[in-house]
């Protein structure tokens, strides 16, 4: 139970927001969905989970928490893959859930824009655009749960970045509550606006450490009239990169997705989610045994057309020289191909603990990276395996490493993780890549960021944090470690 020092804060929050907005975890209502991350790696405690109904309520919460010296963890759908959205173990933080701010405020078809509150799920934003005959293209496997505020706070990527960009490129304006509990509203929906520092870009990707996003105006696109998807086998990653290059040449901006899947993640889907493979119907995917033996790799390619599905199919067919490639003939076949790709994280989760990496590289270096690092891992741990898949079109790989059986749990796993991270991130750095392409830094990667980012860039980040949140109210110790945390590895 919270001590009396915090009883005053809880009373003040209840008086301002209503009892329903202030929940204290207890044995009957542990509120685990707010205190544990999606992967089950981080388990926090909280003084309370506070869910204001509007921007004024968010501002009040921040002011009251600040006045009581209590820090805040902003939370949307709690789908963070880097532990950024759950409180620490102290039980002294407030989780500020944005989920009740869930209204789409307006859609402007002539301006190709919409404005929505931060707690809308990504799927709700997509649906509101679709109802107006338009497209909000950001698409993630977590879209039914993750929120607009969360995808902007993490600058999420997903499957359509190749054509439409990350969340950053799709945001025209923000409404934000500062660490002092003041709100600024810049939701004009303009393509051009050079009025001083662009605070929007500072807030996007700041992971709840610089301000709380309460609403956003978004860029919409015309909904394509036609779409086609293909599953294409490739002998190896170099062949996949060559096919991507050809697809870009032939389809230009009509190429919307290029997802790479190694044999092993597909064999995990075969084993753990067989219904997903069955739903492919007649489309050829090799047996689990063939995939387990290491071939072939697969690309999921998608193309759109301003005319029709038939036109999109014809354009995409122009790229498919391999006769064993499958080209979708219906919406249900397209959906089944995407389900295969999107089932991989769940199949991995079922398969057991892995060391996760969300890395980015120049696409040209990806084949070398995979070959070099797989060989080095096999040499160091013959029983380990790499589960590699991701957004090849953006140079973003989920390069996850399955430990040998004897290091699958406990301290053995922790030691394996430390060493595997060093091996993978050293190679990423040597090839000019990034240790976090789309998931962000959060809790998981903050020590690696500190160890590997240029000192002057880190100093600039700390100065920005200090200027905007000098009291450390917003998600302290996330992205940048606290001064007393040292420089040990995560
Ligand atoms: C199955 C699965 C698939 C995924 N696939 C992808 C993918 O393809 N690409 C990708 O980029 N990510 C992916 N993710 C990661 C995740 O969905 C994204 O990070 C998402 O953007 C987080 O949104 P959220 O609302 O759940 O935010 P949360 O997880 O609640 O929070 C994430 C971070 O943002 C902060 N935050 C949340 N809301 C706000 C706000 N309103 N204002 C300020 N800060 C805020 C939090 O403090 C935290 O630091 C996936 C996750 C899962 C579980």
XYZ file of C-alpha atoms and ligand atoms in Angstrom:
543
model
C 0.000 0.000 0.000
C 1.233 3.519 -0.743
C 2.693 5.383 2.215
C 1.012 8.513 3.641
C 3.375 10.739 1.633
C 1.598 9.421 -1.470
C -1.872 9.256 0.068
C -2.107 13.037 -0.430
C -1.256 12.669 -4.088
C -3.833 9.911 -4.605
C -6.508 12.002 -2.863
C -5.683 14.999 -5.044
C -5.725 12.884 -8.225
C -9.109 11.365 -7.291
C -10.543 14.778 -6.495
C -9.394 16.170 -9.839
C -10.054 13.206 -12.149
C -12.691 11.100 -10.394
C -12.273 7.754 -8.634
C -12.625 5.770 -11.842
C -9.457 7.365 -13.266
C -7.189 6.395 -10.367
C -6.567 2.707 -9.721
C -4.186 1.337 -7.111
C -2.937 -2.200 -7.745
C -3.867 -4.683 -5.022
C -4.301 -8.444 -4.614
C -7.780 -8.392 -6.172
C -6.824 -6.024 -8.987
C -3.111 -6.479 -9.664
C -3.349 -4.450 -12.935
C -0.691 -6.719 -14.406
C -1.513 -5.602 -17.948
C -0.065 -2.192 -17.035
C 2.889 -3.414 -14.968
C 4.441 -6.122 -17.136
C 5.761 -5.784 -20.677
C 4.514 -7.751 -23.701
C 7.504 -10.089 -23.684
C 7.206 -10.740 -19.931
C 10.762 -9.557 -19.346
C 10.050 -6.547 -17.133
C 7.771 -6.712 -14.077
C 7.190 -3.380 -12.350
C 5.180 -2.027 -9.435
C 3.195 1.196 -9.419
C 1.773 3.612 -6.928
C -1.258 3.921 -9.217
C -2.442 3.599 -12.783
C -4.011 6.936 -13.696
C -6.257 7.180 -16.768
C -7.423 10.741 -17.441
C -10.242 11.276 -19.919
C -8.817 14.320 -21.706
C -5.780 16.535 -22.238
C -6.650 18.761 -19.276
C -6.690 15.633 -17.085
C -3.257 14.619 -18.385
C -1.928 18.101 -17.575
C -3.422 17.961 -14.075
C -1.879 14.529 -13.462
C 1.565 15.756 -14.499
C 1.299 18.878 -12.332
C 0.155 16.946 -9.262
C 2.774 14.209 -9.662
C 5.480 16.831 -10.203
C 4.403 18.712 -7.073
C 4.625 15.473 -5.047
C 7.980 14.442 -6.508
C 6.478 11.351 -8.154
C 7.634 10.339 -11.612
C 5.384 9.207 -14.446
C 5.567 6.409 -17.016
C 3.366 7.338 -19.988
C 1.662 4.253 -21.401
C -0.410 3.544 -24.488
C -1.083 -0.065 -25.520
C 1.931 -1.395 -23.554
C 3.267 -3.261 -26.597
C 6.788 -1.831 -26.269
C 9.440 -4.408 -27.119
C 12.154 -2.572 -25.179
C 10.536 -2.304 -21.746
C 9.876 1.431 -22.093
C 6.238 1.441 -21.009
C 6.262 -0.305 -17.629
C 7.209 1.235 -14.274
C 10.319 0.264 -12.354
C 10.245 -2.051 -9.335
C 10.085 0.728 -6.712
C 6.289 1.005 -6.578
C 6.813 4.780 -6.414
C 5.908 5.671 -10.014
C 2.564 6.520 -11.574
C 1.601 4.821 -14.831
C -0.248 7.432 -16.897
C -2.426 5.503 -19.322
C -3.611 7.430 -22.395
C -6.158 4.806 -23.424
C -9.226 6.853 -22.538
C -8.192 9.588 -24.966
C -9.538 7.513 -27.839
C -11.481 9.808 -30.167
C -10.815 10.435 -33.844
C -11.396 14.199 -33.889
C -11.598 14.959 -37.616
C -10.818 13.680 -41.104
C -10.105 16.254 -43.835
C -10.283 14.434 -47.168
C -9.268 17.446 -49.283
C -6.236 18.099 -47.087
C -5.426 14.371 -46.888
C -5.144 14.587 -43.117
C -6.824 13.553 -39.913
C -6.577 14.446 -36.235
C -6.940 11.865 -33.484
C -6.311 11.531 -29.773
C -3.260 9.644 -28.578
C -5.118 6.700 -27.047
C -6.767 5.594 -30.325
C -5.463 2.219 -31.359
C -3.530 2.202 -34.603
C -6.254 -0.041 -36.067
C -8.935 2.554 -35.173
C -6.915 5.261 -36.928
C -6.550 3.056 -40.019
C -10.305 2.323 -39.991
C -11.261 5.998 -39.698
C -9.086 6.775 -42.721
C -10.545 3.826 -44.655
C -14.103 4.988 -43.933
C -13.211 8.226 -45.712
C -11.812 6.222 -48.656
C -8.254 7.091 -47.621
C -5.231 5.280 -46.245
C -3.229 5.677 -43.050
C -0.457 3.308 -44.057
C 1.445 2.652 -40.814
C 0.967 -1.055 -40.141
C 2.352 -3.258 -37.343
C 1.411 -6.709 -36.084
C 0.449 -5.005 -32.783
C -1.929 -2.524 -34.455
C -5.046 -3.806 -32.650
C -3.483 -2.826 -29.306
C -0.768 -0.213 -29.804
C -1.869 3.414 -29.726
C -1.261 6.488 -31.821
C 0.647 8.137 -28.966
C 2.806 5.030 -28.557
C 3.668 4.672 -32.234
C 4.684 8.339 -32.379
C 6.593 8.202 -29.082
C 8.599 5.258 -30.479
C 8.657 6.401 -34.139
C 7.346 2.953 -35.072
C 8.090 1.433 -38.468
C 6.351 -1.766 -39.536
C 5.645 -3.193 -42.940
C 4.907 -0.175 -45.166
C 7.929 2.033 -44.423
C 9.490 1.318 -47.813
C 6.759 3.334 -49.539
C 5.295 5.615 -46.842
C 7.998 6.108 -44.194
C 7.987 5.634 -40.424
C 5.514 7.224 -37.989
C 7.643 10.383 -38.169
C 6.975 10.879 -41.877
C 3.243 10.435 -41.305
C 2.861 13.048 -38.570
C 1.949 16.646 -39.394
C 1.445 18.018 -35.895
C 1.139 17.212 -32.204
C -0.574 18.208 -29.027
C 1.742 17.655 -26.064
C 1.654 18.019 -22.293
C 5.057 19.109 -21.023
C 6.883 17.878 -17.928
C 5.595 20.995 -16.153
C 1.984 20.091 -16.948
C 1.472 22.764 -19.636
C -0.145 21.819 -22.956
C 0.897 23.042 -26.396
C -1.324 22.376 -29.390
C 0.155 22.433 -32.893
C -2.373 20.368 -34.845
C -2.674 22.454 -38.010
C -2.258 19.606 -40.473
C 0.170 21.613 -42.636
C 2.727 20.141 -45.060
C 4.870 23.255 -44.756
C 5.427 25.158 -41.523
C 8.875 26.603 -40.824
C 8.076 28.469 -37.638
C 11.154 27.939 -35.494
C 12.377 24.703 -33.947
C 10.255 21.740 -34.989
C 9.151 20.458 -31.594
C 7.150 17.706 -33.298
C 10.342 15.989 -34.442
C 11.903 16.333 -30.997
C 8.915 14.602 -29.399
C 8.581 11.841 -32.008
C 10.784 8.957 -30.889
C 11.383 10.458 -27.423
C 9.699 7.460 -25.722
C 7.779 9.377 -23.089
C 10.875 11.146 -21.730
C 10.319 14.695 -23.038
C 6.539 15.185 -23.086
C 3.228 13.367 -23.246
C 1.561 13.214 -26.651
C -2.192 13.701 -26.265
C -3.232 14.120 -29.926
C -1.726 14.187 -33.398
C -2.569 15.322 -36.896
C -1.613 12.760 -39.475
C -0.828 12.564 -43.155
C -3.227 10.389 -45.145
C -2.744 8.921 -48.609
C -5.155 8.035 -51.375
C -6.225 4.409 -50.898
C -4.763 2.373 -53.759
C -7.465 0.721 -55.876
C -5.440 -2.415 -56.426
C -2.991 -4.493 -54.459
C -1.111 -7.759 -54.983
C 1.161 -9.803 -52.767
C 3.693 -12.487 -53.612
C 5.697 -15.077 -51.724
C 8.989 -15.661 -53.484
C 11.665 -18.229 -52.603
C 15.268 -16.972 -52.754
C 18.404 -19.083 -52.625
C 20.025 -16.808 -50.034
C 19.986 -13.222 -48.678
C 22.132 -11.954 -51.585
C 19.491 -13.224 -54.035
C 16.805 -11.513 -51.934
C 18.666 -8.178 -52.076
C 19.060 -8.554 -55.861
C 15.319 -9.209 -56.196
C 14.524 -6.155 -54.044
C 16.673 -4.012 -56.318
C 14.869 -5.337 -59.398
C 11.453 -4.811 -57.756
C 12.341 -1.203 -56.930
C 13.439 -0.619 -60.503
C 10.302 -2.138 -62.033
C 7.661 -1.010 -59.524
C 9.194 2.224 -58.229
C 6.807 3.798 -55.674
C 4.295 1.012 -56.364
C 6.418 -1.348 -54.235
C 4.981 -1.059 -50.717
C 6.529 -3.943 -48.788
C 9.517 -6.256 -48.955
C 9.725 -8.631 -46.001
C 12.494 -11.195 -45.611
C 11.937 -14.512 -43.843
C 14.700 -17.038 -43.179
C 13.814 -20.744 -43.221
C 14.019 -21.167 -39.434
C 11.303 -18.652 -38.415
C 8.977 -20.225 -40.976
C 9.677 -23.667 -39.587
C 8.761 -22.292 -36.119
C 5.410 -21.133 -37.549
C 4.957 -24.637 -39.049
C 5.605 -26.201 -35.652
C 3.833 -23.821 -33.276
C 1.072 -22.251 -35.389
C 0.232 -24.896 -38.016
C -3.176 -23.334 -38.777
C -1.423 -20.294 -40.210
C 0.400 -22.526 -42.706
C -2.791 -24.474 -43.489
C -4.553 -21.181 -44.275
C -2.134 -20.691 -47.173
C -4.237 -23.301 -48.977
C -2.628 -24.316 -52.223
C 0.229 -21.829 -52.018
C 3.522 -23.676 -51.909
C 5.547 -23.421 -48.728
C 8.100 -26.174 -48.175
C 7.642 -28.676 -45.385
C 8.864 -27.965 -41.867
C 11.704 -30.469 -42.463
C 12.970 -28.692 -45.587
C 12.815 -25.325 -43.854
C 14.546 -26.719 -40.808
C 17.330 -27.924 -43.085
C 17.969 -24.291 -44.011
C 16.418 -23.451 -47.359
C 15.092 -21.506 -49.026
C 14.761 -17.925 -47.772
C 11.501 -16.146 -48.652
C 10.484 -12.649 -49.645
C 7.005 -11.281 -49.230
C 6.586 -8.548 -51.847
C 3.600 -6.244 -52.153
C 2.683 -3.846 -54.944
C -0.178 -1.380 -55.287
C -1.866 0.116 -58.315
C -4.031 3.218 -58.737
C -6.202 1.149 -61.133
C -7.105 -2.361 -59.970
C -5.969 -5.623 -58.350
C -5.462 -7.084 -61.816
C -3.114 -4.227 -62.710
C -1.187 -4.650 -59.433
C -0.889 -8.398 -60.133
C 0.386 -7.752 -63.646
C 2.976 -5.252 -62.387
C 4.164 -7.555 -59.611
C 4.270 -10.546 -61.961
C 6.811 -8.580 -64.000
C 9.291 -9.003 -61.128
C 8.693 -12.717 -60.499
C 10.995 -14.791 -62.637
C 11.059 -17.775 -60.245
C 8.332 -20.207 -61.287
C 7.818 -21.393 -57.707
C 6.797 -17.885 -56.567
C 3.130 -17.479 -55.550
C 1.189 -14.420 -56.643
C -2.025 -13.652 -54.727
C -5.260 -14.070 -56.675
C -7.616 -12.901 -53.937
C -7.875 -10.831 -50.801
C -7.952 -13.995 -48.693
C -4.684 -15.221 -50.232
C -3.056 -11.852 -49.540
C -4.278 -11.994 -45.940
C -2.943 -15.546 -45.525
C 0.505 -14.493 -46.790
C 0.624 -11.600 -44.318
C -0.578 -13.825 -41.482
C 2.389 -16.077 -42.178
C 4.789 -13.149 -41.822
C 3.025 -11.683 -38.805
C 2.808 -15.030 -37.002
C 6.589 -15.179 -36.630
C 6.871 -13.152 -33.363
C 4.194 -15.307 -31.708
C 5.813 -18.551 -32.956
C 9.137 -17.309 -31.583
C 7.535 -16.484 -28.244
C 6.157 -20.026 -28.052
C 9.530 -21.510 -28.990
C 11.204 -20.109 -25.867
C 13.611 -17.362 -24.828
C 15.746 -15.752 -27.465
C 18.130 -12.837 -27.535
C 16.317 -10.204 -29.592
C 17.894 -7.694 -31.931
C 16.147 -5.031 -33.992
C 19.030 -3.841 -36.116
C 19.342 -1.638 -39.165
C 22.022 -1.826 -41.865
C 22.576 -0.442 -45.338
C 20.692 -3.042 -47.409
C 23.843 -3.706 -49.434
C 25.620 -5.002 -46.294
C 22.856 -7.353 -45.166
C 24.063 -10.551 -46.906
C 27.599 -10.109 -45.510
C 26.263 -9.335 -42.063
C 24.074 -12.435 -41.952
C 26.824 -14.732 -43.247
C 29.542 -13.344 -40.949
C 27.499 -13.203 -37.772
C 25.774 -16.574 -38.249
C 29.191 -18.190 -38.736
C 30.665 -16.442 -35.695
C 27.707 -17.454 -33.506
C 27.856 -21.072 -34.690
C 31.563 -21.215 -33.998
C 31.168 -19.765 -30.493
C 28.006 -21.751 -29.609
C 27.461 -24.724 -31.969
C 23.993 -25.324 -30.462
C 22.724 -21.792 -31.107
C 20.503 -20.766 -34.023
C 19.551 -17.480 -35.666
C 15.898 -16.596 -36.254
C 16.149 -13.867 -38.870
C 13.277 -11.977 -40.485
C 12.264 -8.403 -41.053
C 11.790 -5.408 -43.243
C 14.473 -5.940 -45.893
C 13.208 -2.959 -47.879
C 14.230 -0.677 -44.978
C 17.434 -2.557 -44.092
C 15.797 -3.567 -40.788
C 16.305 -7.105 -39.531
C 14.955 -8.859 -36.477
C 18.043 -10.942 -35.896
C 17.184 -13.086 -32.898
C 19.473 -15.700 -31.429
C 18.241 -18.923 -29.880
C 20.641 -20.110 -27.167
C 21.971 -23.657 -26.943
C 19.747 -25.791 -24.681
C 22.160 -25.615 -21.739
C 21.968 -21.790 -21.744
C 18.231 -21.405 -22.301
C 17.427 -20.334 -18.726
C 18.652 -18.388 -15.706
C 22.176 -17.089 -15.311
C 23.331 -19.132 -18.316
C 20.909 -17.219 -20.520
C 22.007 -13.862 -19.084
C 25.659 -14.599 -19.824
C 24.764 -15.841 -23.313
C 22.743 -12.684 -23.951
C 25.570 -10.361 -22.913
C 28.093 -12.084 -25.147
C 25.715 -12.515 -28.111
C 24.770 -8.819 -27.917
C 28.406 -7.800 -28.045
C 29.071 -10.053 -31.016
C 26.022 -8.851 -32.961
C 26.321 -5.151 -32.131
C 30.075 -5.040 -32.846
C 29.337 -6.393 -36.332
C 26.430 -3.951 -36.789
C 28.649 -1.054 -35.825
C 31.510 -2.175 -38.049
C 29.136 -2.245 -41.037
C 27.677 1.216 -40.337
C 24.368 0.048 -38.869
C 22.198 0.836 -35.856
C 21.446 -1.191 -32.718
C 17.788 -0.084 -32.770
C 15.999 0.408 -36.076
C 12.341 0.674 -35.020
C 11.637 -0.557 -31.477
C 13.490 2.251 -29.711
C 15.802 2.217 -26.689
C 13.541 2.088 -23.613
C 15.061 0.089 -20.765
C 16.522 -2.733 -22.849
C 19.053 -0.827 -24.954
C 19.913 2.215 -22.860
C 23.328 0.978 -21.740
C 24.285 -0.074 -25.261
C 23.216 3.342 -26.540
C 25.404 5.001 -23.914
C 28.335 2.738 -24.711
C 28.130 2.974 -28.501
C 26.729 6.396 -29.446
C 29.083 9.364 -29.994
C 29.782 11.134 -26.675
C 28.883 14.568 -28.053
C 25.530 13.301 -29.357
C 24.756 11.755 -25.953
C 25.680 15.013 -24.228
C 23.266 16.877 -26.516
C 20.503 14.367 -25.677
C 21.129 14.830 -21.937
C 21.057 18.606 -22.323
C 17.680 18.388 -24.092
C 16.272 16.137 -21.361
C 17.593 18.494 -18.676
C 16.115 21.548 -20.407
C 12.641 20.069 -20.931
C 12.333 17.913 -17.806
C 14.825 19.189 -15.210
C 13.060 17.426 -12.323
C 13.079 14.062 -14.140
C 9.309 13.568 -13.952
C 8.815 11.822 -17.304
C 9.963 8.218 -17.695
C 13.266 8.799 -15.861
C 16.090 6.394 -16.637
C 14.590 5.357 -19.959
C 16.578 5.990 -23.169
C 19.338 7.642 -21.105
C 20.487 5.868 -17.913
C 20.251 7.781 -14.649
C 23.519 9.271 -13.392
C 23.843 6.657 -10.608
C 23.239 3.647 -12.879
C 26.807 3.396 -14.172
C 27.629 2.002 -17.586
C 27.074 -1.745 -17.132
C 25.450 -3.675 -19.983
C 21.715 -4.403 -19.995
C 3.531 -8.456 -31.916
C 4.241 -7.146 -31.992
C 4.699 -6.694 -33.217
C 5.350 -5.460 -33.310
N 5.793 -5.043 -34.525
C 6.400 -3.850 -34.628
C 6.859 -3.384 -35.895
O 6.735 -4.048 -36.919
N 7.446 -2.183 -35.936
C 7.610 -1.392 -34.819
O 8.140 -0.298 -34.935
N 7.210 -1.817 -33.609
C 6.616 -3.012 -33.492
N 6.202 -3.452 -32.263
C 6.478 -2.614 -31.068
C 5.322 -1.740 -30.569
O 4.081 -2.153 -31.024
C 5.578 -0.327 -30.859
O 6.685 0.128 -30.133
C 4.400 0.630 -30.573
O 4.731 1.755 -31.300
C 4.155 1.016 -29.121
O 2.843 1.566 -28.984
P 2.056 1.459 -27.600
O 0.859 2.306 -27.676
O 1.849 0.039 -27.241
O 3.095 2.148 -26.639
P 3.617 1.627 -25.236
O 4.217 0.285 -25.385
O 2.597 1.810 -24.211
O 4.786 2.687 -24.984
C 5.947 2.705 -25.777
C 6.820 3.903 -25.364
O 6.173 5.110 -25.707
C 5.856 5.877 -24.544
N 4.506 6.386 -24.753
C 3.372 5.671 -24.975
N 2.348 6.503 -25.201
C 2.845 7.752 -25.121
C 2.282 9.048 -25.269
N 0.999 9.227 -25.565
N 3.087 10.126 -25.113
C 4.399 9.980 -24.827
N 4.982 8.781 -24.672
C 4.215 7.683 -24.824
C 6.006 4.945 -23.370
O 6.391 5.641 -22.190
C 7.076 3.993 -23.867
O 8.344 4.542 -23.662
C 5.553 -4.680 -32.143
C 5.080 -5.136 -30.913
C 4.434 -6.349 -30.832
C 3.940 -6.786 -29.492
